[in-house]
CSV table of C-alpha atoms and ligand atoms in Angstrom, one decimal:
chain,number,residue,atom,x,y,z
E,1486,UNK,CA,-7.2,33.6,-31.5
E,1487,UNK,CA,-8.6,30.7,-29.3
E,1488,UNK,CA,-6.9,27.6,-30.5
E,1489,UNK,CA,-8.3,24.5,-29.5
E,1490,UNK,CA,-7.4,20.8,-29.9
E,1491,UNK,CA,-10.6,19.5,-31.4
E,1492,UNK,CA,-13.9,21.1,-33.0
E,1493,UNK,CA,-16.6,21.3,-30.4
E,1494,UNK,CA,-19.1,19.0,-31.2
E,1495,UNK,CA,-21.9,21.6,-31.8
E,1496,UNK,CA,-21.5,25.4,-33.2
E,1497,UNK,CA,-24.1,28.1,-34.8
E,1498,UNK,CA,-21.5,28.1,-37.9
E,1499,UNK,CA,-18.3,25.9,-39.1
E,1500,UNK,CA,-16.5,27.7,-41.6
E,1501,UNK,CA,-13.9,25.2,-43.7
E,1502,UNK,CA,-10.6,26.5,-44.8
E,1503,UNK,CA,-8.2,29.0,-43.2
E,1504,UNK,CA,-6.9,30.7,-45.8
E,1505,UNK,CA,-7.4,35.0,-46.2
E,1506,UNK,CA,-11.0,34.5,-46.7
E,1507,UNK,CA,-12.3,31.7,-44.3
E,1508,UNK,CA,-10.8,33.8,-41.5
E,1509,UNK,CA,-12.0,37.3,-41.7
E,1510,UNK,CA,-15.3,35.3,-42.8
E,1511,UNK,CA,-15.1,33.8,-39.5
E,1512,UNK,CA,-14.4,36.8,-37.4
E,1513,UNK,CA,-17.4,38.3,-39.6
E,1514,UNK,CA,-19.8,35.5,-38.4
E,1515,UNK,CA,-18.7,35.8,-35.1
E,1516,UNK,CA,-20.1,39.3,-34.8
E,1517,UNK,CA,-23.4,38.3,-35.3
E,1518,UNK,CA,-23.6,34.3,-34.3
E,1519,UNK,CA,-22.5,33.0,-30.5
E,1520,UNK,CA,-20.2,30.2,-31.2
E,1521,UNK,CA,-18.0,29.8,-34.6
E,1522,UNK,CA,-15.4,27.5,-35.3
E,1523,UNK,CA,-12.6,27.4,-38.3
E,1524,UNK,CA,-10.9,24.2,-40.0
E,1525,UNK,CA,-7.9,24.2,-41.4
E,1526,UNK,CA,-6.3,21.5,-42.7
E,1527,UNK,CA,-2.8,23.2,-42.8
E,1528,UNK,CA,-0.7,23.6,-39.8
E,1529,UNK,CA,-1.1,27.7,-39.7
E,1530,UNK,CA,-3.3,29.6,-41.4
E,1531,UNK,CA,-3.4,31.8,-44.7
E,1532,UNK,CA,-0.4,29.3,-45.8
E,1533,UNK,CA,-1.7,28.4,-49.8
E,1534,UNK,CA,-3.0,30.9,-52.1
E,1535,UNK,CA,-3.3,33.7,-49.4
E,1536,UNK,CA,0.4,33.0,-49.0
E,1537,UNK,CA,1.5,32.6,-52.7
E,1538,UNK,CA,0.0,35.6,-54.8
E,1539,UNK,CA,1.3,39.2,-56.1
E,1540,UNK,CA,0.6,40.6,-52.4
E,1541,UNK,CA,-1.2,43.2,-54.6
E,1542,UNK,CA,-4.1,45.2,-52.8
E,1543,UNK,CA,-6.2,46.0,-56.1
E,1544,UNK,CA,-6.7,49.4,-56.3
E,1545,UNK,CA,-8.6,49.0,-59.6
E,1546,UNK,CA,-6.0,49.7,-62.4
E,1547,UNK,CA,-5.9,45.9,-63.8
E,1548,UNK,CA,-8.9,45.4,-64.9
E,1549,UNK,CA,-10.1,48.4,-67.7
E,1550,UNK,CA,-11.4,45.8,-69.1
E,1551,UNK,CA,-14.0,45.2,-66.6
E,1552,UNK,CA,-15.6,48.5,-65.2
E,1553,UNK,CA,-17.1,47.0,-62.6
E,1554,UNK,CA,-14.7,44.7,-61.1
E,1555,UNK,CA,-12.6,47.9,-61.1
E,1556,UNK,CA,-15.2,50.1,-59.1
E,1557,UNK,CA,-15.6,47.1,-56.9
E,1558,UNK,CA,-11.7,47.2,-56.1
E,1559,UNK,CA,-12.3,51.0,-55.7
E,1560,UNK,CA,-15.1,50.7,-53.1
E,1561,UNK,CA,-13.2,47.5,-51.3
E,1562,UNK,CA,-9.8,49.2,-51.6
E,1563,UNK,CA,-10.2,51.7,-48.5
E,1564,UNK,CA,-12.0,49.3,-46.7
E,1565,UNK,CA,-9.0,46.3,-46.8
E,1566,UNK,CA,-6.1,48.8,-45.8
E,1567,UNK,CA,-8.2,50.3,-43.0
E,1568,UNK,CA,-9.1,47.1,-41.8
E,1569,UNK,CA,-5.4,45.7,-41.5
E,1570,UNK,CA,-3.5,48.8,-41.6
E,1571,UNK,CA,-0.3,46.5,-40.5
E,1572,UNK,CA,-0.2,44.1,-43.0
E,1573,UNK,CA,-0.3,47.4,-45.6
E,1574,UNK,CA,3.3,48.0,-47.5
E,1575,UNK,CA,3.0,51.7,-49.2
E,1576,UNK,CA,6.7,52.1,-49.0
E,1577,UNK,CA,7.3,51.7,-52.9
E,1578,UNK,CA,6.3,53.7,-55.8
E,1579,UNK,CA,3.6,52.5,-58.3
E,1580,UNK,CA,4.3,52.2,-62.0
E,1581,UNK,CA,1.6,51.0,-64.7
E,1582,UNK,CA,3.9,51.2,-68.2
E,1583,UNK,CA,1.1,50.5,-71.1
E,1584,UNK,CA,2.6,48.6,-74.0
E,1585,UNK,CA,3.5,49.8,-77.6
E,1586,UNK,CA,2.3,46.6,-79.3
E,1587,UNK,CA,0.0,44.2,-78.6
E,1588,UNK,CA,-1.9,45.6,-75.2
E,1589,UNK,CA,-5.7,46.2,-75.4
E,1590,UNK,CA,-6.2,49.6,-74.7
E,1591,UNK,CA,-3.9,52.6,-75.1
E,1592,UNK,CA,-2.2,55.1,-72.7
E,1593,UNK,CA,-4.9,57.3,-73.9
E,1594,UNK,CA,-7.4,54.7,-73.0
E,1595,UNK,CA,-6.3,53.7,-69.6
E,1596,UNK,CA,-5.6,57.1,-68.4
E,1597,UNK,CA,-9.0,58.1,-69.5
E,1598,UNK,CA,-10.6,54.8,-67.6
E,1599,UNK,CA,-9.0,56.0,-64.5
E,1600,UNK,CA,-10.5,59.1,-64.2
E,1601,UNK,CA,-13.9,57.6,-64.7
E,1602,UNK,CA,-13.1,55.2,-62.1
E,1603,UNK,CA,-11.8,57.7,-60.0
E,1604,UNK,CA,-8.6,55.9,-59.3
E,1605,UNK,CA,-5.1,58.9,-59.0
E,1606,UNK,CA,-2.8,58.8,-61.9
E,1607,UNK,CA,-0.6,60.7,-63.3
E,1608,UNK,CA,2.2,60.5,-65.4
E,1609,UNK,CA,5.5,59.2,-64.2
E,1610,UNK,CA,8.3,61.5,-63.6
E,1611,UNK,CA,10.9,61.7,-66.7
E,1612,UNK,CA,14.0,59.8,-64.6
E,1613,UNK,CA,11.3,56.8,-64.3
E,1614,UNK,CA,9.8,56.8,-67.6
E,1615,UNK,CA,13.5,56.5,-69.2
E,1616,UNK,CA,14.4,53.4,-67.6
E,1617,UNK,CA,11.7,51.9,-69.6
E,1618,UNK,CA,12.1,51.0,-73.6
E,1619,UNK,CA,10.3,53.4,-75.4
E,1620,UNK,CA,10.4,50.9,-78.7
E,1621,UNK,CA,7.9,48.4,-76.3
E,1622,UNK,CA,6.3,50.9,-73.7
E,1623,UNK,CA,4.5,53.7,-74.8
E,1624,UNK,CA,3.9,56.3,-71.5
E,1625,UNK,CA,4.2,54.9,-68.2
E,1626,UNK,CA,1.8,56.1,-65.3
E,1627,UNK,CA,2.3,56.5,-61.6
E,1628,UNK,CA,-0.8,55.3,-59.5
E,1629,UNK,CA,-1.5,54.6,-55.8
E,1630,UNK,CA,-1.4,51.3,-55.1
E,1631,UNK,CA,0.0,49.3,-52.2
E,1632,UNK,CA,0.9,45.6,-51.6
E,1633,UNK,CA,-0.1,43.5,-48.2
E,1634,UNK,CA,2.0,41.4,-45.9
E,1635,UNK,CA,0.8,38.1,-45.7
E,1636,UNK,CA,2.4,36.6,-42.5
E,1637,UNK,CA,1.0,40.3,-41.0
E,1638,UNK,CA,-2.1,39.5,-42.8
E,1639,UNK,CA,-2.5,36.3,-40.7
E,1640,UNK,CA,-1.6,37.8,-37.6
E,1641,UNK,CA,-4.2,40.5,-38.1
E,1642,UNK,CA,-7.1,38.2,-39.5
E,1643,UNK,CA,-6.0,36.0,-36.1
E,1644,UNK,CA,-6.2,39.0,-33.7
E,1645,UNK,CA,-10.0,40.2,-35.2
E,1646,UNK,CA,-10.8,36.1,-35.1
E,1647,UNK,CA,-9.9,36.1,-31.0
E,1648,UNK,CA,-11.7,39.6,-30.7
E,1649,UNK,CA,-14.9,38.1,-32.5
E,1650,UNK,CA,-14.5,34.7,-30.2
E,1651,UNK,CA,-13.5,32.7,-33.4
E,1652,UNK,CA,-12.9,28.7,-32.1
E,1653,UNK,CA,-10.0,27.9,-34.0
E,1654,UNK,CA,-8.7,24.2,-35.1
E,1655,UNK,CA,-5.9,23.6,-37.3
E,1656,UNK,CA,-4.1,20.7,-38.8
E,1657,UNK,CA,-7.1,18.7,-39.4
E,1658,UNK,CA,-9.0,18.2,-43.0
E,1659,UNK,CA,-12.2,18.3,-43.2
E,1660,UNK,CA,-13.5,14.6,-44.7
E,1661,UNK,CA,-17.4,15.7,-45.8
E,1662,UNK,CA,-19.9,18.1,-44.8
E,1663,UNK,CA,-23.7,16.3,-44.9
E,1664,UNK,CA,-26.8,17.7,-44.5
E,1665,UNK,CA,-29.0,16.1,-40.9
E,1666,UNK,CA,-31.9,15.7,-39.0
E,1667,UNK,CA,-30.7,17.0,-35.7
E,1668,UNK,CA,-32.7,15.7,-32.4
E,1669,UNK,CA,-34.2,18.8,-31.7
E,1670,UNK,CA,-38.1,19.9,-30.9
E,1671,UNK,CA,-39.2,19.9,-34.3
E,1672,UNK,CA,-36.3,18.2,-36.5
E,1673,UNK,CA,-34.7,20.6,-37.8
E,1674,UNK,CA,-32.5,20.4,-40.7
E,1675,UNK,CA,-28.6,20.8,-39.8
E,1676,UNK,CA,-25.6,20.4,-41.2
E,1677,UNK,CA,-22.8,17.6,-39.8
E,1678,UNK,CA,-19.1,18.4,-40.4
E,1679,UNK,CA,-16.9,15.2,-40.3
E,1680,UNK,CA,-13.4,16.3,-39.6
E,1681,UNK,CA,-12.7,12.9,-38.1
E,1682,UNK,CA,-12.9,9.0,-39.0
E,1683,UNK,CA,-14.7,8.3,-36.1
E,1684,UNK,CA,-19.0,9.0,-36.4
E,1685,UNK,CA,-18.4,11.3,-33.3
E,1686,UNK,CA,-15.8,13.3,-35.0
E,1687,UNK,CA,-18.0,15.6,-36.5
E,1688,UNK,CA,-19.8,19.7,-35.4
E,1689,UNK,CA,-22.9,19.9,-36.3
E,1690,UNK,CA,-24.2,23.5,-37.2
E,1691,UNK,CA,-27.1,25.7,-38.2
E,1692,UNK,CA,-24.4,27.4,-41.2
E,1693,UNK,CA,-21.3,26.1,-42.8
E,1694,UNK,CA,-19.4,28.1,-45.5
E,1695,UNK,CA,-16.4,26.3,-47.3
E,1696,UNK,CA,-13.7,28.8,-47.8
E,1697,UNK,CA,-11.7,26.1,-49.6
E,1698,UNK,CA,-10.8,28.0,-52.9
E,1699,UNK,CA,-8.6,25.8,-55.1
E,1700,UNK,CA,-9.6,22.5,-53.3
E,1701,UNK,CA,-13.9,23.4,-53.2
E,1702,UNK,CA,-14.9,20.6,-55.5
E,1703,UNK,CA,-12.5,17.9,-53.2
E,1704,UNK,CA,-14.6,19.2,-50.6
E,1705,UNK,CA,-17.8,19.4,-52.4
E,1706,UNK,CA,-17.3,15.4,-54.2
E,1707,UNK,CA,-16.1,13.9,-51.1
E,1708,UNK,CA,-19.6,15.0,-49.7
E,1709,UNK,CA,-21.6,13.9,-52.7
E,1710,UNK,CA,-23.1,17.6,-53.3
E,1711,UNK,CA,-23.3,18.9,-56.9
E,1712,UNK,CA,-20.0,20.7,-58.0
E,1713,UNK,CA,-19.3,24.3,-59.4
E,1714,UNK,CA,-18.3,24.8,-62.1
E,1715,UNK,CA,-14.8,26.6,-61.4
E,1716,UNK,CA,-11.7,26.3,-64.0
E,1717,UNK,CA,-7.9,25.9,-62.6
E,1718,UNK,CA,-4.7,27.3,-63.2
E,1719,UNK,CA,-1.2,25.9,-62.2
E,1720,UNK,CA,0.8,29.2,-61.5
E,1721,UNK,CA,4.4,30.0,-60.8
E,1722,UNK,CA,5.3,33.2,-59.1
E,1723,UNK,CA,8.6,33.6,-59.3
E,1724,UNK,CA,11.0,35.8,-56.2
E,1725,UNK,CA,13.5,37.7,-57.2
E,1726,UNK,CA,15.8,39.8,-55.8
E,1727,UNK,CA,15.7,43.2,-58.3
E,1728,UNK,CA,18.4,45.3,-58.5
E,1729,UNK,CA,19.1,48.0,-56.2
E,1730,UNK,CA,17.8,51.1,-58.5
E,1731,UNK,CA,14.7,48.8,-59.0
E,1732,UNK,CA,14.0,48.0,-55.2
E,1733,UNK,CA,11.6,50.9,-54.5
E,1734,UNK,CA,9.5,50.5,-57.2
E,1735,UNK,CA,6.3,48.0,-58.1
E,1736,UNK,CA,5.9,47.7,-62.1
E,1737,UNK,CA,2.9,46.2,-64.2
E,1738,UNK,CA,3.0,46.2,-68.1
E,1739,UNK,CA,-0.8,47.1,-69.2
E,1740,UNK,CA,-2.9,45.4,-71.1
E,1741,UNK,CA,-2.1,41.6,-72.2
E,1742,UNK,CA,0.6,38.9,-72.1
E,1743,UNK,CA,2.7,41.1,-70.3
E,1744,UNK,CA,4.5,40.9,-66.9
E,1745,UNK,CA,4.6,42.6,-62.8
E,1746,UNK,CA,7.4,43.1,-60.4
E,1747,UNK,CA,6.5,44.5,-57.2
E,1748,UNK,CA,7.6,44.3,-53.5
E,1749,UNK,CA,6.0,40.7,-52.0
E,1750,UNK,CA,6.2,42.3,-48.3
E,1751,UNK,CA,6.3,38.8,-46.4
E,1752,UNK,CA,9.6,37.4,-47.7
E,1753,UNK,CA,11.0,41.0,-47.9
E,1754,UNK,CA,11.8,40.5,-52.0
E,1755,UNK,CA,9.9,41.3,-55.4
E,1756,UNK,CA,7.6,38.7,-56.8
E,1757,UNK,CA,7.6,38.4,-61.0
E,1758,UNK,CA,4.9,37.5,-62.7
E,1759,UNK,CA,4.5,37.0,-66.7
E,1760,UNK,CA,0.6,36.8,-67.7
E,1761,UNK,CA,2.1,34.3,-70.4
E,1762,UNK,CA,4.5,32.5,-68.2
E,1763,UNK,CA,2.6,31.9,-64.7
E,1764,UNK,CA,0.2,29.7,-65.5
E,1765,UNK,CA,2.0,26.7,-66.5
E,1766,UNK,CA,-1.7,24.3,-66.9
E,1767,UNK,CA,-5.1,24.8,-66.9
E,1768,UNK,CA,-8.6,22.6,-66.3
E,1769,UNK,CA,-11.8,22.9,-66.1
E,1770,UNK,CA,-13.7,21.6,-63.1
E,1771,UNK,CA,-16.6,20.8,-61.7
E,1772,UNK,CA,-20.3,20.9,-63.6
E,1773,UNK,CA,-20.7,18.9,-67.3
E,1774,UNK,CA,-16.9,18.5,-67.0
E,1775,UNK,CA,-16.8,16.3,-63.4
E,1776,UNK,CA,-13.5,16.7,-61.1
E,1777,UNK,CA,-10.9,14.3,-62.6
E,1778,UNK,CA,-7.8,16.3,-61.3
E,1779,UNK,CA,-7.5,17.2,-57.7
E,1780,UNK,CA,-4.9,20.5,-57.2
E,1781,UNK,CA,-2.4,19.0,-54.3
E,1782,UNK,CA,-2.0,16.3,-56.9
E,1783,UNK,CA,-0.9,18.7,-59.5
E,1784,UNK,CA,1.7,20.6,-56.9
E,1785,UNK,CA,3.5,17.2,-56.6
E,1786,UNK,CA,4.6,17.0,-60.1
E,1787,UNK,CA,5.9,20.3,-60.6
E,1788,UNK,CA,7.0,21.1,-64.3
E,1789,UNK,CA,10.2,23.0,-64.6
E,1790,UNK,CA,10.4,26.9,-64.2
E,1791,UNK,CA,9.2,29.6,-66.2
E,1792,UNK,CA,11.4,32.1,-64.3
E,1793,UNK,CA,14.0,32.5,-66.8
E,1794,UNK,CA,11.4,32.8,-69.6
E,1795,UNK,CA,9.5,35.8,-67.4
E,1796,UNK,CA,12.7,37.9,-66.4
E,1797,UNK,CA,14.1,37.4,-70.4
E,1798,UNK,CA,10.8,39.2,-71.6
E,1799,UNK,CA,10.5,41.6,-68.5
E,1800,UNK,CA,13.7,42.8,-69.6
E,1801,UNK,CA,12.9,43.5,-73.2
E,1802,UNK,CA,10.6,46.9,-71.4
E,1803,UNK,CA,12.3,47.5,-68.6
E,1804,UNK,CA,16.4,46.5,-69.3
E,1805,UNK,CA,17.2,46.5,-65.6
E,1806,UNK,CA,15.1,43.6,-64.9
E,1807,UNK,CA,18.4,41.5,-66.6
E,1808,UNK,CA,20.2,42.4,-63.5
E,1809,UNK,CA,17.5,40.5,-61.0
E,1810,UNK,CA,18.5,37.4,-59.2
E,1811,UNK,CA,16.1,34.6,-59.4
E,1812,UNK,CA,16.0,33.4,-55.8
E,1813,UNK,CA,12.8,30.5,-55.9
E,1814,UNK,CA,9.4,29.7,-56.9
E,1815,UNK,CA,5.8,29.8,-55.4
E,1816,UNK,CA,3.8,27.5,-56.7
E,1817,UNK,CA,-0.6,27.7,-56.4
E,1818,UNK,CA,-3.4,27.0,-57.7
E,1819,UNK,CA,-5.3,29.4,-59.0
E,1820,UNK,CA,-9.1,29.5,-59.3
E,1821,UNK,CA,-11.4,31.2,-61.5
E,1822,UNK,CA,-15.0,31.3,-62.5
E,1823,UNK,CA,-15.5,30.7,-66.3
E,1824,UNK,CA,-16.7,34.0,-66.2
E,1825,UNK,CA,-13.4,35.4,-66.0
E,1826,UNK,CA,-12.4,34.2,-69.4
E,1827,UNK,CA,-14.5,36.2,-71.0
E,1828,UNK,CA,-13.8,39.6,-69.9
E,1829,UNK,CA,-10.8,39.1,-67.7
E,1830,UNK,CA,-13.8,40.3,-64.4
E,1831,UNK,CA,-13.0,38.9,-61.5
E,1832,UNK,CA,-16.3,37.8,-60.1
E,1833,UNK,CA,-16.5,36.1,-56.6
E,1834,UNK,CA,-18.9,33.4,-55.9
E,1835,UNK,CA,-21.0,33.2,-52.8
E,1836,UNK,CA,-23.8,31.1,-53.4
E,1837,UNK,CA,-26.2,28.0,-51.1
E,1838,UNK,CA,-26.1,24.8,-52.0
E,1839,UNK,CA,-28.8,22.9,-53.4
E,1840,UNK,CA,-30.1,20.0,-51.2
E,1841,UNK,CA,-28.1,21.4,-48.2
E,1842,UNK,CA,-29.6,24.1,-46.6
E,1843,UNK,CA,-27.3,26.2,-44.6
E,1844,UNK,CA,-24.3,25.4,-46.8
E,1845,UNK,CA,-22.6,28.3,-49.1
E,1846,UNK,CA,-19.6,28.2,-51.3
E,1847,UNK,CA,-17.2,30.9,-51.5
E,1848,UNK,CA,-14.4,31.8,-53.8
E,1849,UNK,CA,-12.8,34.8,-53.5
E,1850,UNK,CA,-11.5,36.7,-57.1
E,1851,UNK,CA,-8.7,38.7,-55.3
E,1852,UNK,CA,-8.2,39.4,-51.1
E,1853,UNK,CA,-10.1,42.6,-50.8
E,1854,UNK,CA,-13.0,40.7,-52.3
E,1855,UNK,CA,-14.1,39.3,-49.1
E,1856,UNK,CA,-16.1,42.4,-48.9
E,1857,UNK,CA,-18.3,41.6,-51.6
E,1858,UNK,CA,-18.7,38.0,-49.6
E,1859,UNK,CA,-20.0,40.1,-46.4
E,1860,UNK,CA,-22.7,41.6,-48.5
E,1861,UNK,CA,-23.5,38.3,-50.2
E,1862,UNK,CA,-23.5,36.2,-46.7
E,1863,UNK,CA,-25.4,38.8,-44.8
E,1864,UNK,CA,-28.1,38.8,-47.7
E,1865,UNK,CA,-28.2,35.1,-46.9
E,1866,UNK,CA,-28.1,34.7,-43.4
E,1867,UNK,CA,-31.1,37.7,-43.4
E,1868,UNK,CA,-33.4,36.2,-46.0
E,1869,UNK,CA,-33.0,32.8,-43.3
E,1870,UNK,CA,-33.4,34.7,-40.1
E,1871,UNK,CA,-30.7,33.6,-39.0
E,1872,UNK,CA,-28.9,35.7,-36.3
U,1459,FAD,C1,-0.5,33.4,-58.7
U,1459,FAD,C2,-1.6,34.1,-58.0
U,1459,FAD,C3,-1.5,35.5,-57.9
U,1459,FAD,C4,-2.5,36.3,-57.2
U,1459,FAD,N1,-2.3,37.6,-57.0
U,1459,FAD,C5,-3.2,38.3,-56.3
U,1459,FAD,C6,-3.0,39.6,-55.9
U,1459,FAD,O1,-1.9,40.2,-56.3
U,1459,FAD,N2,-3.9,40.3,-55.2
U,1459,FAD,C7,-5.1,39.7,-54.8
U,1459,FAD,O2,-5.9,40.3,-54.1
U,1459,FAD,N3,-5.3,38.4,-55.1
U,1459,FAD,C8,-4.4,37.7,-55.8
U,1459,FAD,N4,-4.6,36.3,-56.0
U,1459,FAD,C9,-5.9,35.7,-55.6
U,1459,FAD,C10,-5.9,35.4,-54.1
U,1459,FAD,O3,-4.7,34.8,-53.8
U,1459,FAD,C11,-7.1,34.6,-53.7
U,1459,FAD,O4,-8.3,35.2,-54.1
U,1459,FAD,C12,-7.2,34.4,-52.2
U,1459,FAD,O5,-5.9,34.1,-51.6
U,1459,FAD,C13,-8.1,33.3,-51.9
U,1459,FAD,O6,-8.1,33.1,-50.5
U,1459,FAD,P1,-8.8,31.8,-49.9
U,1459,FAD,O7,-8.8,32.0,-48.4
U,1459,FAD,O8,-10.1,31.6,-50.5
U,1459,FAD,O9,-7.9,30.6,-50.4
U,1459,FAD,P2,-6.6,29.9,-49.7
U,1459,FAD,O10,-5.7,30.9,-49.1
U,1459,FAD,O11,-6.1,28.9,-50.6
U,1459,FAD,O12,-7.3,29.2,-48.4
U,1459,FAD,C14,-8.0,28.0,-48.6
U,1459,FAD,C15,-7.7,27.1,-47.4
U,1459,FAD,O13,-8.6,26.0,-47.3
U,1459,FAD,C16,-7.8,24.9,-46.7
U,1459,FAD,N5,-8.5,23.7,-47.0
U,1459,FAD,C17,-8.8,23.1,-48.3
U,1459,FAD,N6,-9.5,22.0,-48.1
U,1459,FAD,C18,-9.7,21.8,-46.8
U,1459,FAD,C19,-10.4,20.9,-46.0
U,1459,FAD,N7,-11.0,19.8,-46.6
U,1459,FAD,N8,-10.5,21.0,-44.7
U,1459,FAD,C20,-9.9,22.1,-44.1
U,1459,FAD,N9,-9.2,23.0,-44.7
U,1459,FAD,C21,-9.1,22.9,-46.1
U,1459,FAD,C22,-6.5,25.1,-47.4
U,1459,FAD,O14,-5.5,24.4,-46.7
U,1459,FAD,C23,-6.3,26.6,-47.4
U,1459,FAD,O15,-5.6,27.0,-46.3
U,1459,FAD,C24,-3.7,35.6,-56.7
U,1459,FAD,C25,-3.7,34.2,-56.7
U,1459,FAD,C26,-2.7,33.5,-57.3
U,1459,FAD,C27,-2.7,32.0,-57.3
């Protein structure tokens, strides 16, 4: 990737945020625009939530709840590993173990929705389905899915942003984004990123899309544009260290406030999540409810771990999970559209801003969403004529 020291003062697009998604968005740009340039506040890139999630590449068995976000993971699925086959991590087996009591659908059910989603299942073998409780788990299923590595993730996102011609600047926030009359035959509108105090510190460019997921609405507020509604988790992920007989293997419990232990590729342990135990707070933001709380202010006051709580009720279905050692905690902010609530969907957002032209949102539902981004962004940049 082409690192430089300072943002040029003029590009065809500024994309804001280097996490997962504002760099492959930028590479994507750069395929069609001549000059593109990424911020990113952070020292490196894809450091926050890129960085501190399950590392799971969807393949569409979370959500049978939600047909259609789980064809979308079916259609984006393929596309993600052949995109970044090195940052892919197949070497583990797949459980799904579907709870006796309280999950929403039945193994019947959830066997039944993978076939019409057309995702491979089948049932685990007999030495795998024993090491489960069969007082809390009712069948258990074994499915393709794979996990990504995100530190290979980065260095593949970094590689297609210096084939694509990417401009990269990092360690630098971006202060506001406004929308300009640029001196130009005709006076057209632009858009000015300020990235530093001074006037001149600022790009200004045709497109600017703010990949800033958790922190959208700092962004959004510090340049006096209308908010999104968006609502905010604080989660813990905790690492662990499972036991050697456990160590080849990825676990979800289906369908509720239950619990996943798979490989998380980059650190070279498992990750443990507890549906009831991750998210430790949750706020609305953005829209009729304003933008009280900012995120980085909430990961300065951390609460104390959940950890003990997840890997106590892990091991109530799976009794080998007491033998894990609890090594530390990742700590993000997670954030959702209100839609998600209602049918646990994971929609993305990729919409323009009003009184800005030029200027789209994103926020990405899970990694190999970005996909559904492209579509969204090229409809855009098409309906402008912009190429
Ligand atoms: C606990 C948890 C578990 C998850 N599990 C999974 C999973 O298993 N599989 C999956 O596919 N998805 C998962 N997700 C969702 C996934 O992590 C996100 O969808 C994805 O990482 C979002 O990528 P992003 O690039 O938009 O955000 P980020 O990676 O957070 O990037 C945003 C970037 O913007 C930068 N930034 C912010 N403000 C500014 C500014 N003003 N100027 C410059 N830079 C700025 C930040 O520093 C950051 O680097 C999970 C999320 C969480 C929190």
């Amino acid at each position: 990737m082409t690192e430089v020291q300072r943002p040029p003062r003029d590009a065809d697009a500024v994309v804001v945020g280097g996490g997962f998604y504002g760099a492959h968005i930028a590479a994507f740009l750069a395929r069609r625009l001549r000059t593109v340039t990424l911020c990113e506040r952070a020292p490196a890139l894809l450091t926050r939530a890129s960085y501190n999630n399950q590392a799971r590449v969807h393949g569409g068995y979370h959500y049978p709840r939600s047909i259609l976000t789980s064809l979308r993971s079916r259609a984006n699925y393929p596309r993600f590993i052949a995109a970044y086959p090195a940052a892919i991590d197949r070497s583990f087996t797949k459980l799904y173990a579907i709870a006796r009591r309280q999950s929403k659908v039945t193994a019947g059910q959830f066997a039944e929705f993978c076939r019409r989603i057309g995702a491979p299942v089948q049932p685990a073998d007999a030495a795998q389905a024993r090491r489960f409780d069969a007082d809390h788990v009712e069948a258990v299923f074994e499915v393709e899915e794979c996990a990504f590595d995100a530190t290979a993730l980065a260095q593949a996102v970094s590689a297609a942003m210096d084939a694509a011609g990417v401009q990269v600047c990092t360690g630098g926030a971006v202060r506001a984004v406004r929308a300009v009359r640029a001196v130009l035959p005709g006076g057209a509108r632009r858009l000015r990123v300020q990235w530093g105090d001074a006037p001149g510190e600022a790009t200004d460019a045709d497109v600017v899309v703010l990949c800033t997921y958790s922190a959208l609405n700092d962004l959004l507020a510090d340049s006096g544009l209308p908010l999104v509604p968006l609502v905010h988790e604080l989660t813990e992920l905790a690492l662990i260290e499972p036991p050697p007989a456990l160590r080849g293997l990825g676990v979800t419990v289906m369908d509720g406030p239950f619990w996943s232990a798979m490989p998380f590729p980059a650190a070279g342990v498992h990750s443990l999540s507890h549906v009831r135990y991750t998210p430790h707070a949750r706020w609305p933001d953005g829209g009729a409810d304003g933008h009280a709380v900012r995120g980085d202010a909430v990961l300065r006051a951390l609460p104390p771990s959940h950890a003990p709580h997840m890997q106590r009720d892990a091991a109530r279905y799976l009794p080998e999970m007491a033998a894990a050692r609890y090594l530390k905690s990742l700590w993000e902010v997670k954030t959702i559209l209100p839609r998600s609530d209602v049918d646990d969907s994971r929609p993305i957002l990729a919409r323009p801003v009003d009184g800005a032209p030029g200027l789209v949102t994103v926020v990405g539902a899970k990694i190999d969403s970005v996909y559904d981004v492209e579509e969204a962004l090229t409809a855009m940049l098409d309906s402008d004529g912009i190429r």
